[in-house]
Amino acid sequence: MPVDVQSLAKRRGFIWQSAEIYGSMAGFYDYGAMGAMLKKKWENTWLKYFMGLDDNYYLIDPANIMPEAALKASGHVDSFTDPLVECTKCGHAVRADQLIEEVTGAAAEDLSPEQIDSKIVELNLSCQRCKGHFGSAKIFHMMFPLDIGTKGTDKAYLRPETAQGAYLNFKRHFEIMRRKLPLGLIVIGKAYRNEIAPRQGVYRMRELIQAELQIFMDPETFSDELDMKEMEGKEINVQLVDMRGKQDVQSMPCRYLIDQYKLPDFYVYHMLKIQEFYLDVIRVPKNKFRFYEKSEKERAFYNRVHFDIEIDLATLGGFKELAGLHYRGDYDLTKHQAGSKESMEVSLDGRRLIPHVLELSFGVDRNVWALLDLHLVDERTGVLKLAPSLAPYTFAVLPLMRKDELIPVAREIHTLLKNDFDVYYDQSGSIGKRYARMDEIGTPFCITVDFDGLEDNTVTIRDTDSSEQKRIPIDELERIARGLASGKLLFRDLK
Ligand SMILES: [Zn+2]
């Protein structure tokens, strides 16, 4: 019996549909007290890891609203669209490509409205809700337009992706950061898409969060900047195009992907880095992780190489895209050079070039969902087994009972730890119920103050993974907490 993650996520304070007291709008979600902390932890973990790939990678925070001219240049105004068909009887709106794909199993992204109309006739498709006929297919623009200022004359849009903000900021950062490549610009923030049919919970949202690293680089020298030795003897989980339908995932040597499959070595290097992030840091089981190759037809024309990063999620029925690794060439900066009339060329050792972009793009909401899906291990007990670095709260401080002798000591310990760690304090209800509550939100360690401890200045630490308890001196609590939180000290090694 699969765990009902959706209702658990709601009941435990992680995530639910926005504006629920007004009946909610599809595609918008609110993170609750636990969800907001979990999301922040994922973002911090992601940021630390990917910003750490190079000394010249930085976090920036561009505006969410972008002028029309910039999105015209990027191609979004003209082609950020989906094909739409509506039922002539009940008005039900459907993404035409998905409607056709569900029946034929073949990609329908490239069909024109006329081709869609004839496919609908050919396949005899009708409205799933009322069996009514579909009207003719239309091109639907997915950006949210805005009229800025009192006269509304400045046309703008909510950004459809965070990447554009990084491209617009490239030239200035290149100057500020002493004209070096590679230069990485990271944005973690919201993006907005007027999806025709938001569905599968947080998987397709109208307001979503992205975490993206745009690496601006010189394709001729980028490899020299990377430690290629790290790839020796390493393998990557992939599903190449010709494996589809035969094999979900196969582990392949980095060397094979570079030498025989002819992927750029810097691309494979970043595949390995992403895989290490998921397997070692996020602790995704190896058999649930893969890079899914997009065929030439499926990928955007400007992407020279494109693999999606997919994780096998029980709640979403199989491997689902959580991120993408895109080698976009010089497409973006060339487009913005043409649109803005500002030169995007840089000069390096006497060579002039428009830098190429390698984009590492992650959907934050999907990744947070994946944590709940993967780590909610037991429906009966509902224990959420998160790595200490990802748990909303790393520690809980609990007096064994609500007794006057215990509470001041527990309060003192809470005060001692809360500046350095995320610590939850709870003194109400039975200790068993409070442990269960911490198990449910993934708090890895509970520190309990009891009467024995008052005698000898100790507390107990309980490990959620094993529900084992150990007694430690209060004097050593800070040091031990630091070790456990960082993962440098394991609970089983505690004496
Ligand atoms: Zn209908």
Short mmCIF file of N, CA and C and ligand atoms in Angstrom, two decimals, residues 87-92 127-132, ligand 1:
data_model
loop_
_atom_site.label_atom_id
_atom_site.label_comp_id
_atom_site.label_asym_id
_atom_site.label_seq_id
_atom_site.Cartn_x
_atom_site.Cartn_y
_atom_site.Cartn_z
N CYS A 87 -13.10 22.11 -24.99
CA CYS A 87 -14.35 21.41 -25.28
C CYS A 87 -15.42 22.45 -25.66
N THR A 88 -16.12 22.24 -26.76
CA THR A 88 -17.13 23.20 -27.21
C THR A 88 -18.39 23.16 -26.33
N LYS A 89 -18.53 22.09 -25.57
CA LYS A 89 -19.73 21.94 -24.74
C LYS A 89 -19.51 22.46 -23.32
N CYS A 90 -18.43 21.97 -22.63
CA CYS A 90 -18.24 22.34 -21.22
C CYS A 90 -17.06 23.28 -21.00
N GLY A 91 -16.30 23.53 -22.04
CA GLY A 91 -15.20 24.50 -21.92
C GLY A 91 -13.92 23.93 -21.34
N HIS A 92 -13.90 22.66 -21.00
CA HIS A 92 -12.71 22.03 -20.43
C HIS A 92 -11.48 22.25 -21.33
N CYS A 127 -13.96 15.14 -25.33
CA CYS A 127 -13.75 15.65 -23.98
C CYS A 127 -13.87 14.52 -22.95
N GLN A 128 -12.85 14.44 -22.05
CA GLN A 128 -12.88 13.37 -21.04
C GLN A 128 -13.99 13.63 -20.01
N ARG A 129 -14.42 14.88 -19.92
CA ARG A 129 -15.41 15.19 -18.88
C ARG A 129 -16.84 14.95 -19.36
N CYS A 130 -17.14 15.43 -20.61
CA CYS A 130 -18.55 15.37 -21.03
C CYS A 130 -18.74 14.72 -22.39
N LYS A 131 -17.64 14.21 -22.96
CA LYS A 131 -17.70 13.56 -24.28
C LYS A 131 -18.03 14.55 -25.41
N GLY A 132 -18.01 15.86 -25.10
CA GLY A 132 -18.27 16.87 -26.14
C GLY A 132 -17.14 16.94 -27.15
ZN ZN B 1 -16.56 18.84 -22.12
#
